[in-house]
Amino acid sequence: RDPENYLNQGTVHVFPSQWEGSAKVTYEAAACALPQITTREAGDVVRDGIEGMIVKPGDVSAIITALEHLYRHPEIVERMGSAARRRVVENFTWDHFRTRLMDAYATAMRMAR
């Protein structure tokens, strides 16, 4: 019920989505300063090489390679984790979402006139 407690126990978040779209858990993991191994299908919170590593859906070998790389390079884990947290705080809070939603409504209202 409280994903933050579980995520804070981790070092890396692996989310090899094949069809997800924009998964809430990727934002939660980033907010907990976890670098992620994920796919493009999981949304846009993770940029390859910055907040985590992007692999092709279904490519188990790529996931293993990414995990091994992060295991061997804890400094990268720390850098990516910090970048992930910063990206979420600066771009993906509920305040950011509300502002974008209100802007979209305002644009729709102007276009309807």
PDB file of N, CA and C in Angstrom:
ATOM      1  N   ARG A   1       0.805  -1.204   0.000  1.00  0.00           N
ATOM      2  CA  ARG A   1       0.000   0.000   0.000  1.00  0.00           C
ATOM      3  C   ARG A   1       0.847   1.268   0.000  1.00  0.00           C
ATOM      4  N   ASP A   2       2.061   1.173   0.456  1.00  0.00           N
ATOM      5  CA  ASP A   2       2.941   2.341   0.505  1.00  0.00           C
ATOM      6  C   ASP A   2       4.204   2.038  -0.298  1.00  0.00           C
ATOM      7  N   PRO A   3       4.166   2.283  -1.610  1.00  0.00           N
ATOM      8  CA  PRO A   3       5.309   1.908  -2.452  1.00  0.00           C
ATOM      9  C   PRO A   3       6.610   2.586  -2.048  1.00  0.00           C
ATOM     10  N   GLU A   4       6.515   3.762  -1.450  1.00  0.00           N
ATOM     11  CA  GLU A   4       7.731   4.475  -1.050  1.00  0.00           C
ATOM     12  C   GLU A   4       8.574   3.640  -0.093  1.00  0.00           C
ATOM     13  N   ASN A   5       7.934   2.950   0.850  1.00  0.00           N
ATOM     14  CA  ASN A   5       8.683   2.110   1.788  1.00  0.00           C
ATOM     15  C   ASN A   5       9.456   1.016   1.068  1.00  0.00           C
ATOM     16  N   TYR A   6       8.832   0.396   0.072  1.00  0.00           N
ATOM     17  CA  TYR A   6       9.503  -0.659  -0.681  1.00  0.00           C
ATOM     18  C   TYR A   6      10.591  -0.088  -1.580  1.00  0.00           C
ATOM     19  N   LEU A   7      10.275   0.986  -2.260  1.00  0.00           N
ATOM     20  CA  LEU A   7      11.244   1.583  -3.176  1.00  0.00           C
ATOM     21  C   LEU A   7      12.478   2.087  -2.439  1.00  0.00           C
ATOM     22  N   ASN A   8      12.290   2.630  -1.254  1.00  0.00           N
ATOM     23  CA  ASN A   8      13.436   3.139  -0.492  1.00  0.00           C
ATOM     24  C   ASN A   8      14.382   2.040  -0.022  1.00  0.00           C
ATOM     25  N   GLN A   9      13.969   0.796  -0.111  1.00  0.00           N
ATOM     26  CA  GLN A   9      14.836  -0.317   0.242  1.00  0.00           C
ATOM     27  C   GLN A   9      15.671  -0.792  -0.943  1.00  0.00           C
ATOM     28  N   GLY A  10      15.365  -0.288  -2.123  1.00  0.00           N
ATOM     29  CA  GLY A  10      16.037  -0.738  -3.338  1.00  0.00           C
ATOM     30  C   GLY A  10      17.230   0.113  -3.709  1.00  0.00           C
ATOM     31  N   THR A  11      17.945  -0.367  -4.690  1.00  0.00           N
ATOM     32  CA  THR A  11      19.094   0.344  -5.247  1.00  0.00           C
ATOM     33  C   THR A  11      18.812   0.777  -6.678  1.00  0.00           C
ATOM     34  N   VAL A  12      18.088  -0.066  -7.406  1.00  0.00           N
ATOM     35  CA  VAL A  12      17.742   0.175  -8.804  1.00  0.00           C
ATOM     36  C   VAL A  12      16.303  -0.296  -8.996  1.00  0.00           C
ATOM     37  N   HIS A  13      15.559   0.412  -9.816  1.00  0.00           N
ATOM     38  CA  HIS A  13      14.193  -0.011 -10.140  1.00  0.00           C
ATOM     39  C   HIS A  13      14.185  -0.564 -11.560  1.00  0.00           C
ATOM     40  N   VAL A  14      13.721  -1.796 -11.708  1.00  0.00           N
ATOM     41  CA  VAL A  14      13.632  -2.430 -13.025  1.00  0.00           C
ATOM     42  C   VAL A  14      12.155  -2.529 -13.401  1.00  0.00           C
ATOM     43  N   PHE A  15      11.813  -1.929 -14.520  1.00  0.00           N
ATOM     44  CA  PHE A  15      10.428  -1.922 -14.985  1.00  0.00           C
ATOM     45  C   PHE A  15      10.422  -2.132 -16.498  1.00  0.00           C
ATOM     46  N   PRO A  16      10.532  -3.392 -16.940  1.00  0.00           N
ATOM     47  CA  PRO A  16      10.650  -3.683 -18.377  1.00  0.00           C
ATOM     48  C   PRO A  16       9.298  -3.747 -19.085  1.00  0.00           C
ATOM     49  N   SER A  17       8.564  -2.674 -19.034  1.00  0.00           N
ATOM     50  CA  SER A  17       7.216  -2.622 -19.595  1.00  0.00           C
ATOM     51  C   SER A  17       7.221  -2.859 -21.099  1.00  0.00           C
ATOM     52  N   GLN A  18       6.178  -3.552 -21.546  1.00  0.00           N
ATOM     53  CA  GLN A  18       6.018  -3.744 -22.985  1.00  0.00           C
ATOM     54  C   GLN A  18       4.919  -2.862 -23.562  1.00  0.00           C
ATOM     55  N   TRP A  19       3.958  -2.422 -22.713  1.00  0.00           N
ATOM     56  CA  TRP A  19       2.824  -1.652 -23.232  1.00  0.00           C
ATOM     57  C   TRP A  19       2.329  -0.560 -22.301  1.00  0.00           C
ATOM     58  N   GLU A  20       3.014  -0.228 -21.280  1.00  0.00           N
ATOM     59  CA  GLU A  20       2.469   0.560 -20.170  1.00  0.00           C
ATOM     60  C   GLU A  20       2.002   1.976 -20.520  1.00  0.00           C
ATOM     61  N   GLY A  21       2.747   2.723 -21.245  1.00  0.00           N
ATOM     62  CA  GLY A  21       2.401   4.136 -21.446  1.00  0.00           C
ATOM     63  C   GLY A  21       3.217   5.001 -20.517  1.00  0.00           C
ATOM     64  N   SER A  22       2.587   5.535 -19.500  1.00  0.00           N
ATOM     65  CA  SER A  22       3.298   6.366 -18.528  1.00  0.00           C
ATOM     66  C   SER A  22       2.982   5.836 -17.134  1.00  0.00           C
ATOM     67  N   ALA A  23       3.790   4.928 -16.671  1.00  0.00           N
ATOM     68  CA  ALA A  23       3.522   4.213 -15.425  1.00  0.00           C
ATOM     69  C   ALA A  23       3.828   5.064 -14.196  1.00  0.00           C
ATOM     70  N   LYS A  24       2.872   5.141 -13.295  1.00  0.00           N
ATOM     71  CA  LYS A  24       3.045   5.914 -12.061  1.00  0.00           C
ATOM     72  C   LYS A  24       4.258   5.435 -11.269  1.00  0.00           C
ATOM     73  N   VAL A  25       4.498   4.133 -11.271  1.00  0.00           N
ATOM     74  CA  VAL A  25       5.607   3.590 -10.482  1.00  0.00           C
ATOM     75  C   VAL A  25       6.959   4.132 -10.945  1.00  0.00           C
ATOM     76  N   THR A  26       7.099   4.500 -12.211  1.00  0.00           N
ATOM     77  CA  THR A  26       8.376   5.065 -12.659  1.00  0.00           C
ATOM     78  C   THR A  26       8.609   6.442 -12.047  1.00  0.00           C
ATOM     79  N   TYR A  27       7.539   7.197 -11.850  1.00  0.00           N
ATOM     80  CA  TYR A  27       7.655   8.498 -11.193  1.00  0.00           C
ATOM     81  C   TYR A  27       7.962   8.321  -9.710  1.00  0.00           C
ATOM     82  N   GLU A  28       7.304   7.332  -9.097  1.00  0.00           N
ATOM     83  CA  GLU A  28       7.542   7.059  -7.677  1.00  0.00           C
ATOM     84  C   GLU A  28       8.979   6.610  -7.441  1.00  0.00           C
ATOM     85  N   ALA A  29       9.482   5.741  -8.301  1.00  0.00           N
ATOM     86  CA  ALA A  29      10.863   5.272  -8.161  1.00  0.00           C
ATOM     87  C   ALA A  29      11.844   6.423  -8.345  1.00  0.00           C
ATOM     88  N   ALA A  30      11.593   7.268  -9.323  1.00  0.00           N
ATOM     89  CA  ALA A  30      12.467   8.419  -9.543  1.00  0.00           C
ATOM     90  C   ALA A  30      12.429   9.361  -8.344  1.00  0.00           C
ATOM     91  N   ALA A  31      11.246   9.565  -7.774  1.00  0.00           N
ATOM     92  CA  ALA A  31      11.128  10.432  -6.597  1.00  0.00           C
ATOM     93  C   ALA A  31      11.915   9.878  -5.417  1.00  0.00           C
ATOM     94  N   CYS A  32      12.095   8.561  -5.390  1.00  0.00           N
ATOM     95  CA  CYS A  32      12.890   7.915  -4.332  1.00  0.00           C
ATOM     96  C   CYS A  32      14.367   7.834  -4.709  1.00  0.00           C
ATOM     97  N   ALA A  33      14.755   8.551  -5.750  1.00  0.00           N
ATOM     98  CA  ALA A  33      16.152   8.629  -6.205  1.00  0.00           C
ATOM     99  C   ALA A  33      16.701   7.283  -6.657  1.00  0.00           C
ATOM    100  N   LEU A  34      15.854   6.496  -7.324  1.00  0.00           N
ATOM    101  CA  LEU A  34      16.318   5.229  -7.875  1.00  0.00           C
ATOM    102  C   LEU A  34      16.552   5.362  -9.373  1.00  0.00           C
ATOM    103  N   PRO A  35      17.734   4.991  -9.846  1.00  0.00           N
ATOM    104  CA  PRO A  35      17.909   4.892 -11.289  1.00  0.00           C
ATOM    105  C   PRO A  35      17.040   3.736 -11.775  1.00  0.00           C
ATOM    106  N   GLN A  36      16.646   3.788 -13.033  1.00  0.00           N
ATOM    107  CA  GLN A  36      15.742   2.761 -13.538  1.00  0.00           C
ATOM    108  C   GLN A  36      16.268   2.104 -14.796  1.00  0.00           C
ATOM    109  N   ILE A  37      15.939   0.839 -14.900  1.00  0.00           N
ATOM    110  CA  ILE A  37      16.126   0.101 -16.139  1.00  0.00           C
ATOM    111  C   ILE A  37      14.716  -0.138 -16.648  1.00  0.00           C
ATOM    112  N   THR A  38      14.412   0.468 -17.780  1.00  0.00           N
ATOM    113  CA  THR A  38      13.043   0.410 -18.281  1.00  0.00           C
ATOM    114  C   THR A  38      13.051   0.457 -19.803  1.00  0.00           C
ATOM    115  N   THR A  39      11.879   0.576 -20.382  1.00  0.00           N
ATOM    116  CA  THR A  39      11.734   0.632 -21.836  1.00  0.00           C
ATOM    117  C   THR A  39      11.110   1.967 -22.234  1.00  0.00           C
ATOM    118  N   ARG A  40      11.159   2.283 -23.493  1.00  0.00           N
ATOM    119  CA  ARG A  40      10.511   3.510 -23.982  1.00  0.00           C
ATOM    120  C   ARG A  40       8.997   3.453 -23.750  1.00  0.00           C
ATOM    121  N   GLU A  41       8.451   2.250 -23.717  1.00  0.00           N
ATOM    122  CA  GLU A  41       7.018   2.078 -23.529  1.00  0.00           C
ATOM    123  C   GLU A  41       6.546   2.470 -22.134  1.00  0.00           C
ATOM    124  N   ALA A  42       7.460   2.644 -21.194  1.00  0.00           N
ATOM    125  CA  ALA A  42       7.094   2.965 -19.807  1.00  0.00           C
ATOM    126  C   ALA A  42       6.909   4.460 -19.570  1.00  0.00           C
ATOM    127  N   GLY A  43       7.054   5.276 -20.590  1.00  0.00           N
ATOM    128  CA  GLY A  43       6.877   6.711 -20.416  1.00  0.00           C
ATOM    129  C   GLY A  43       8.166   7.473 -20.638  1.00  0.00           C
ATOM    130  N   ASP A  44       8.161   8.737 -20.245  1.00  0.00           N
ATOM    131  CA  ASP A  44       9.300   9.597 -20.563  1.00  0.00           C
ATOM    132  C   ASP A  44      10.033  10.151 -19.351  1.00  0.00           C
ATOM    133  N   VAL A  45       9.817   9.578 -18.179  1.00  0.00           N
ATOM    134  CA  VAL A  45      10.508  10.095 -16.995  1.00  0.00           C
ATOM    135  C   VAL A  45      11.997   9.742 -17.022  1.00  0.00           C
ATOM    136  N   VAL A  46      12.344   8.632 -17.665  1.00  0.00           N
ATOM    137  CA  VAL A  46      13.742   8.186 -17.712  1.00  0.00           C
ATOM    138  C   VAL A  46      14.336   8.494 -19.079  1.00  0.00           C
ATOM    139  N   ARG A  47      15.446   9.216 -19.062  1.00  0.00           N
ATOM    140  CA  ARG A  47      16.215   9.448 -20.285  1.00  0.00           C
ATOM    141  C   ARG A  47      17.430   8.535 -20.228  1.00  0.00           C
ATOM    142  N   ASP A  48      17.687   7.840 -21.319  1.00  0.00           N
ATOM    143  CA  ASP A  48      18.758   6.848 -21.366  1.00  0.00           C
ATOM    144  C   ASP A  48      20.106   7.465 -21.030  1.00  0.00           C
ATOM    145  N   GLY A  49      20.764   6.875 -20.035  1.00  0.00           N
ATOM    146  CA  GLY A  49      22.082   7.332 -19.627  1.00  0.00           C
ATOM    147  C   GLY A  49      22.068   8.491 -18.648  1.00  0.00           C
ATOM    148  N   ILE A  50      20.902   9.041 -18.357  1.00  0.00           N
ATOM    149  CA  ILE A  50      20.819  10.180 -17.434  1.00  0.00           C
ATOM    150  C   ILE A  50      20.142   9.763 -16.133  1.00  0.00           C
ATOM    151  N   GLU A  51      18.875   9.344 -16.221  1.00  0.00           N
ATOM    152  CA  GLU A  51      18.157   8.891 -15.022  1.00  0.00           C
ATOM    153  C   GLU A  51      18.094   7.370 -14.937  1.00  0.00           C
ATOM    154  N   GLY A  52      18.619   6.716 -15.936  1.00  0.00           N
ATOM    155  CA  GLY A  52      18.575   5.260 -15.967  1.00  0.00           C
ATOM    156  C   GLY A  52      19.014   4.734 -17.312  1.00  0.00           C
ATOM    157  N   MET A  53      18.602   3.516 -17.582  1.00  0.00           N
ATOM    158  CA  MET A  53      18.981   2.864 -18.827  1.00  0.00           C
ATOM    159  C   MET A  53      17.725   2.352 -19.520  1.00  0.00           C
ATOM    160  N   ILE A  54      17.642   2.597 -20.820  1.00  0.00           N
ATOM    161  CA  ILE A  54      16.507   2.161 -21.622  1.00  0.00           C
ATOM    162  C   ILE A  54      16.908   0.900 -22.380  1.00  0.00           C
ATOM    163  N   VAL A  55      16.059  -0.122 -22.288  1.00  0.00           N
ATOM    164  CA  VAL A  55      16.284  -1.371 -23.013  1.00  0.00           C
ATOM    165  C   VAL A  55      15.076  -1.633 -23.913  1.00  0.00           C
ATOM    166  N   LYS A  56      15.251  -2.516 -24.876  1.00  0.00           N
ATOM    167  CA  LYS A  56      14.137  -2.885 -25.747  1.00  0.00           C
ATOM    168  C   LYS A  56      13.195  -3.816 -24.993  1.00  0.00           C
ATOM    169  N   PRO A  57      11.898  -3.677 -25.226  1.00  0.00           N
ATOM    170  CA  PRO A  57      10.943  -4.571 -24.568  1.00  0.00           C
ATOM    171  C   PRO A  57      11.259  -6.038 -24.883  1.00  0.00           C
ATOM    172  N   GLY A  58      11.235  -6.860 -23.860  1.00  0.00           N
ATOM    173  CA  GLY A  58      11.469  -8.283 -24.041  1.00  0.00           C
ATOM    174  C   GLY A  58      12.919  -8.696 -24.132  1.00  0.00           C
ATOM    175  N   ASP A  59      13.848  -7.757 -24.073  1.00  0.00           N
ATOM    176  CA  ASP A  59      15.276  -8.074 -24.201  1.00  0.00           C
ATOM    177  C   ASP A  59      15.878  -8.358 -22.827  1.00  0.00           C
ATOM    178  N   VAL A  60      15.734  -9.600 -22.389  1.00  0.00           N
ATOM    179  CA  VAL A  60      16.208 -10.006 -21.069  1.00  0.00           C
ATOM    180  C   VAL A  60      17.721  -9.844 -20.958  1.00  0.00           C
ATOM    181  N   SER A  61      18.449 -10.146 -22.014  1.00  0.00           N
ATOM    182  CA  SER A  61      19.911  -9.991 -21.994  1.00  0.00           C
ATOM    183  C   SER A  61      20.315  -8.544 -21.739  1.00  0.00           C
ATOM    184  N   ALA A  62      19.583  -7.604 -22.322  1.00  0.00           N
ATOM    185  CA  ALA A  62      19.891  -6.184 -22.112  1.00  0.00           C
ATOM    186  C   ALA A  62      19.625  -5.780 -20.668  1.00  0.00           C
ATOM    187  N   ILE A  63      18.588  -6.336 -20.068  1.00  0.00           N
ATOM    188  CA  ILE A  63      18.303  -6.049 -18.656  1.00  0.00           C
ATOM    189  C   ILE A  63      19.432  -6.571 -17.783  1.00  0.00           C
ATOM    190  N   ILE A  64      19.875  -7.788 -18.053  1.00  0.00           N
ATOM    191  CA  ILE A  64      20.978  -8.383 -17.291  1.00  0.00           C
ATOM    192  C   ILE A  64      22.237  -7.545 -17.443  1.00  0.00           C
ATOM    193  N   THR A  65      22.550  -7.155 -18.672  1.00  0.00           N
ATOM    194  CA  THR A  65      23.738  -6.335 -18.928  1.00  0.00           C
ATOM    195  C   THR A  65      23.652  -5.010 -18.177  1.00  0.00           C
ATOM    196  N   ALA A  66      22.483  -4.381 -18.202  1.00  0.00           N
ATOM    197  CA  ALA A  66      22.303  -3.101 -17.502  1.00  0.00           C
ATOM    198  C   ALA A  66      22.463  -3.277 -15.995  1.00  0.00           C
ATOM    199  N   LEU A  67      21.870  -4.324 -15.437  1.00  0.00           N
ATOM    200  CA  LEU A  67      22.006  -4.586 -14.001  1.00  0.00           C
ATOM    201  C   LEU A  67      23.460  -4.827 -13.616  1.00  0.00           C
ATOM    202  N   GLU A  68      24.156  -5.618 -14.413  1.00  0.00           N
ATOM    203  CA  GLU A  68      25.571  -5.887 -14.130  1.00  0.00           C
ATOM    204  C   GLU A  68      26.391  -4.604 -14.194  1.00  0.00           C
ATOM    205  N   HIS A  69      26.092  -3.770 -15.174  1.00  0.00           N
ATOM    206  CA  HIS A  69      26.820  -2.504 -15.322  1.00  0.00           C
ATOM    207  C   HIS A  69      26.615  -1.624 -14.088  1.00  0.00           C
ATOM    208  N   LEU A  70      25.380  -1.498 -13.652  1.00  0.00           N
ATOM    209  CA  LEU A  70      25.105  -0.665 -12.482  1.00  0.00           C
ATOM    210  C   LEU A  70      25.687  -1.282 -11.213  1.00  0.00           C
ATOM    211  N   TYR A  71      25.690  -2.595 -11.119  1.00  0.00           N
ATOM    212  CA  TYR A  71      26.287  -3.272  -9.965  1.00  0.00           C
ATOM    213  C   TYR A  71      27.782  -2.969  -9.874  1.00  0.00           C
ATOM    214  N   ARG A  72      28.441  -2.955 -11.025  1.00  0.00           N
ATOM    215  CA  ARG A  72      29.895  -2.714 -11.061  1.00  0.00           C
ATOM    216  C   ARG A  72      30.256  -1.235 -10.909  1.00  0.00           C
ATOM    217  N   HIS A  73      29.282  -0.358 -11.080  1.00  0.00           N
ATOM    218  CA  HIS A  73      29.552   1.084 -11.054  1.00  0.00           C
ATOM    219  C   HIS A  73      28.581   1.807 -10.119  1.00  0.00           C
ATOM    220  N   PRO A  74      28.777   1.660  -8.808  1.00  0.00           N
ATOM    221  CA  PRO A  74      27.862   2.312  -7.858  1.00  0.00           C
ATOM    222  C   PRO A  74      27.849   3.836  -7.986  1.00  0.00           C
ATOM    223  N   GLU A  75      28.924   4.411  -8.500  1.00  0.00           N
ATOM    224  CA  GLU A  75      28.944   5.864  -8.688  1.00  0.00           C
ATOM    225  C   GLU A  75      27.931   6.290  -9.754  1.00  0.00           C
ATOM    226  N   ILE A  76      27.704   5.435 -10.739  1.00  0.00           N
ATOM    227  CA  ILE A  76      26.698   5.725 -11.762  1.00  0.00           C
ATOM    228  C   ILE A  76      25.301   5.615 -11.159  1.00  0.00           C
ATOM    229  N   VAL A  77      25.116   4.616 -10.299  1.00  0.00           N
ATOM    230  CA  VAL A  77      23.830   4.455  -9.611  1.00  0.00           C
ATOM    231  C   VAL A  77      23.501   5.725  -8.833  1.00  0.00           C
ATOM    232  N   GLU A  78      24.467   6.229  -8.115  1.00  0.00           N
ATOM    233  CA  GLU A  78      24.242   7.442  -7.319  1.00  0.00           C
ATOM    234  C   GLU A  78      23.948   8.650  -8.208  1.00  0.00           C
ATOM    235  N   ARG A  79      24.723   8.816  -9.273  1.00  0.00           N
ATOM    236  CA  ARG A  79      24.523   9.956 -10.179  1.00  0.00           C
ATOM    237  C   ARG A  79      23.157   9.883 -10.857  1.00  0.00           C
ATOM    238  N   MET A  80      22.808   8.710 -11.374  1.00  0.00           N
ATOM    239  CA  MET A  80      21.515   8.558 -12.043  1.00  0.00           C
ATOM    240  C   MET A  80      20.354   8.720 -11.065  1.00  0.00           C
ATOM    241  N   GLY A  81      20.519   8.204  -9.857  1.00  0.00           N
ATOM    242  CA  GLY A  81      19.468   8.342  -8.850  1.00  0.00           C
ATOM    243  C   GLY A  81      19.211   9.796  -8.500  1.00  0.00           C
ATOM    244  N   SER A  82      20.279  10.552  -8.329  1.00  0.00           N
ATOM    245  CA  SER A  82      20.131  11.987  -8.040  1.00  0.00           C
ATOM    246  C   SER A  82      19.466  12.709  -9.202  1.00  0.00           C
ATOM    247  N   ALA A  83      19.867  12.354 -10.421  1.00  0.00           N
ATOM    248  CA  ALA A  83      19.273  12.972 -11.608  1.00  0.00           C
ATOM    249  C   ALA A  83      17.788  12.623 -11.717  1.00  0.00           C
ATOM    250  N   ALA A  84      17.439  11.386 -11.371  1.00  0.00           N
ATOM    251  CA  ALA A  84      16.037  10.959 -11.437  1.00  0.00           C
ATOM    252  C   ALA A  84      15.181  11.762 -10.467  1.00  0.00           C
ATOM    253  N   ARG A  85      15.660  11.897  -9.251  1.00  0.00           N
ATOM    254  CA  ARG A  85      14.901  12.668  -8.244  1.00  0.00           C
ATOM    255  C   ARG A  85      14.744  14.120  -8.692  1.00  0.00           C
ATOM    256  N   ARG A  86      15.832  14.703  -9.163  1.00  0.00           N
ATOM    257  CA  ARG A  86      15.802  16.098  -9.614  1.00  0.00           C
ATOM    258  C   ARG A  86      14.802  16.263 -10.768  1.00  0.00           C
ATOM    259  N   ARG A  87      14.813  15.326 -11.714  1.00  0.00           N
ATOM    260  CA  ARG A  87      13.908  15.427 -12.870  1.00  0.00           C
ATOM    261  C   ARG A  87      12.441  15.392 -12.431  1.00  0.00           C
ATOM    262  N   VAL A  88      12.108  14.507 -11.503  1.00  0.00           N
ATOM    263  CA  VAL A  88      10.723  14.419 -11.037  1.00  0.00           C
ATOM    264  C   VAL A  88      10.322  15.680 -10.283  1.00  0.00           C
ATOM    265  N   VAL A  89      11.172  16.138  -9.395  1.00  0.00           N
ATOM    266  CA  VAL A  89      10.856  17.330  -8.594  1.00  0.00           C
ATOM    267  C   VAL A  89      10.706  18.564  -9.482  1.00  0.00           C
ATOM    268  N   GLU A  90      11.523  18.660 -10.516  1.00  0.00           N
ATOM    269  CA  GLU A  90      11.497  19.842 -11.377  1.00  0.00           C
ATOM    270  C   GLU A  90      10.444  19.777 -12.485  1.00  0.00           C
ATOM    271  N   ASN A  91       9.937  18.574 -12.799  1.00  0.00           N
ATOM    272  CA  ASN A  91       9.064  18.449 -13.966  1.00  0.00           C
ATOM    273  C   ASN A  91       7.766  17.672 -13.786  1.00  0.00           C
ATOM    274  N   PHE A  92       7.670  16.830 -12.785  1.00  0.00           N
ATOM    275  CA  PHE A  92       6.544  15.897 -12.751  1.00  0.00           C
ATOM    276  C   PHE A  92       5.792  15.851 -11.423  1.00  0.00           C
ATOM    277  N   THR A  93       5.724  16.951 -10.707  1.00  0.00           N
ATOM    278  CA  THR A  93       4.930  16.962  -9.475  1.00  0.00           C
ATOM    279  C   THR A  93       3.459  17.184  -9.829  1.00  0.00           C
ATOM    280  N   TRP A  94       2.582  17.019  -8.842  1.00  0.00           N
ATOM    281  CA  TRP A  94       1.163  17.277  -9.080  1.00  0.00           C
ATOM    282  C   TRP A  94       0.935  18.738  -9.451  1.00  0.00           C
ATOM    283  N   ASP A  95       1.749  19.641  -8.915  1.00  0.00           N
ATOM    284  CA  ASP A  95       1.623  21.056  -9.291  1.00  0.00           C
ATOM    285  C   ASP A  95       1.928  21.253 -10.770  1.00  0.00           C
ATOM    286  N   HIS A  96       2.969  20.576 -11.263  1.00  0.00           N
ATOM    287  CA  HIS A  96       3.291  20.664 -12.689  1.00  0.00           C
ATOM    288  C   HIS A  96       2.145  20.100 -13.532  1.00  0.00           C
ATOM    289  N   PHE A  97       1.633  18.960 -13.107  1.00  0.00           N
ATOM    290  CA  PHE A  97       0.531  18.332 -13.832  1.00  0.00           C
ATOM    291  C   PHE A  97      -0.688  19.252 -13.871  1.00  0.00           C
ATOM    292  N   ARG A  98      -1.031  19.828 -12.721  1.00  0.00           N
ATOM    293  CA  ARG A  98      -2.187  20.721 -12.651  1.00  0.00           C
ATOM    294  C   ARG A  98      -2.002  21.923 -13.582  1.00  0.00           C
ATOM    295  N   THR A  99      -0.818  22.509 -13.583  1.00  0.00           N
ATOM    296  CA  THR A  99      -0.548  23.660 -14.445  1.00  0.00           C
ATOM    297  C   THR A  99      -0.709  23.290 -15.914  1.00  0.00           C
ATOM    298  N   ARG A 100      -0.147  22.147 -16.316  1.00  0.00           N
ATOM    299  CA  ARG A 100      -0.271  21.717 -17.717  1.00  0.00           C
ATOM    300  C   ARG A 100      -1.729  21.423 -18.076  1.00  0.00           C
ATOM    301  N   LEU A 101      -2.458  20.820 -17.148  1.00  0.00           N
ATOM    302  CA  LEU A 101      -3.862  20.512 -17.395  1.00  0.00           C
ATOM    303  C   LEU A 101      -4.685  21.792 -17.539  1.00  0.00           C
ATOM    304  N   MET A 102      -4.466  22.750 -16.663  1.00  0.00           N
ATOM    305  CA  MET A 102      -5.195  24.018 -16.741  1.00  0.00           C
ATOM    306  C   MET A 102      -4.846  24.762 -18.028  1.00  0.00           C
ATOM    307  N   ASP A 103      -3.579  24.715 -18.441  1.00  0.00           N
ATOM    308  CA  ASP A 103      -3.180  25.329 -19.709  1.00  0.00           C
ATOM    309  C   ASP A 103      -3.900  24.668 -20.884  1.00  0.00           C
ATOM    310  N   ALA A 104      -4.011  23.348 -20.835  1.00  0.00           N
ATOM    311  CA  ALA A 104      -4.703  22.626 -21.910  1.00  0.00           C
ATOM    312  C   ALA A 104      -6.180  23.016 -21.957  1.00  0.00           C
ATOM    313  N   TYR A 105      -6.815  23.120 -20.789  1.00  0.00           N
ATOM    314  CA  TYR A 105      -8.217  23.549 -20.747  1.00  0.00           C
ATOM    315  C   TYR A 105      -8.374  24.970 -21.289  1.00  0.00           C
ATOM    316  N   ALA A 106      -7.477  25.860 -20.898  1.00  0.00           N
ATOM    317  CA  ALA A 106      -7.550  27.247 -21.369  1.00  0.00           C
ATOM    318  C   ALA A 106      -7.400  27.303 -22.888  1.00  0.00           C
ATOM    319  N   THR A 107      -6.487  26.524 -23.426  1.00  0.00           N
ATOM    320  CA  THR A 107      -6.296  26.473 -24.877  1.00  0.00           C
ATOM    321  C   THR A 107      -7.549  25.940 -25.563  1.00  0.00           C
ATOM    322  N   ALA A 108      -8.129  24.886 -25.012  1.00  0.00           N
ATOM    323  CA  ALA A 108      -9.350  24.315 -25.590  1.00  0.00           C
ATOM    324  C   ALA A 108     -10.495  25.325 -25.565  1.00  0.00           C
ATOM    325  N   MET A 109     -10.604  26.068 -24.488  1.00  0.00           N
ATOM    326  CA  MET A 109     -11.666  27.077 -24.383  1.00  0.00           C
ATOM    327  C   MET A 109     -11.471  28.183 -25.419  1.00  0.00           C
ATOM    328  N   ARG A 110     -10.228  28.618 -25.614  1.00  0.00           N
ATOM    329  CA  ARG A 110      -9.953  29.654 -26.615  1.00  0.00           C
ATOM    330  C   ARG A 110     -10.286  29.140 -28.014  1.00  0.00           C
ATOM    331  N   MET A 111      -9.954  27.904 -28.286  1.00  0.00           N
ATOM    332  CA  MET A 111     -10.199  27.336 -29.613  1.00  0.00           C
ATOM    333  C   MET A 111     -11.694  27.131 -29.872  1.00  0.00           C
ATOM    334  N   ALA A 112     -12.464  26.936 -28.817  1.00  0.00           N
ATOM    335  CA  ALA A 112     -13.903  26.692 -28.961  1.00  0.00           C
ATOM    336  C   ALA A 112     -14.681  27.967 -29.273  1.00  0.00           C
ATOM    337  N   ARG A 113     -14.064  29.109 -29.072  1.00  0.00           N
ATOM    338  CA  ARG A 113     -14.769  30.388 -29.297  1.00  0.00           C
ATOM    339  C   ARG A 113     -14.876  30.726 -30.744  1.00  0.00           C
TER     340      ARG A 113
END
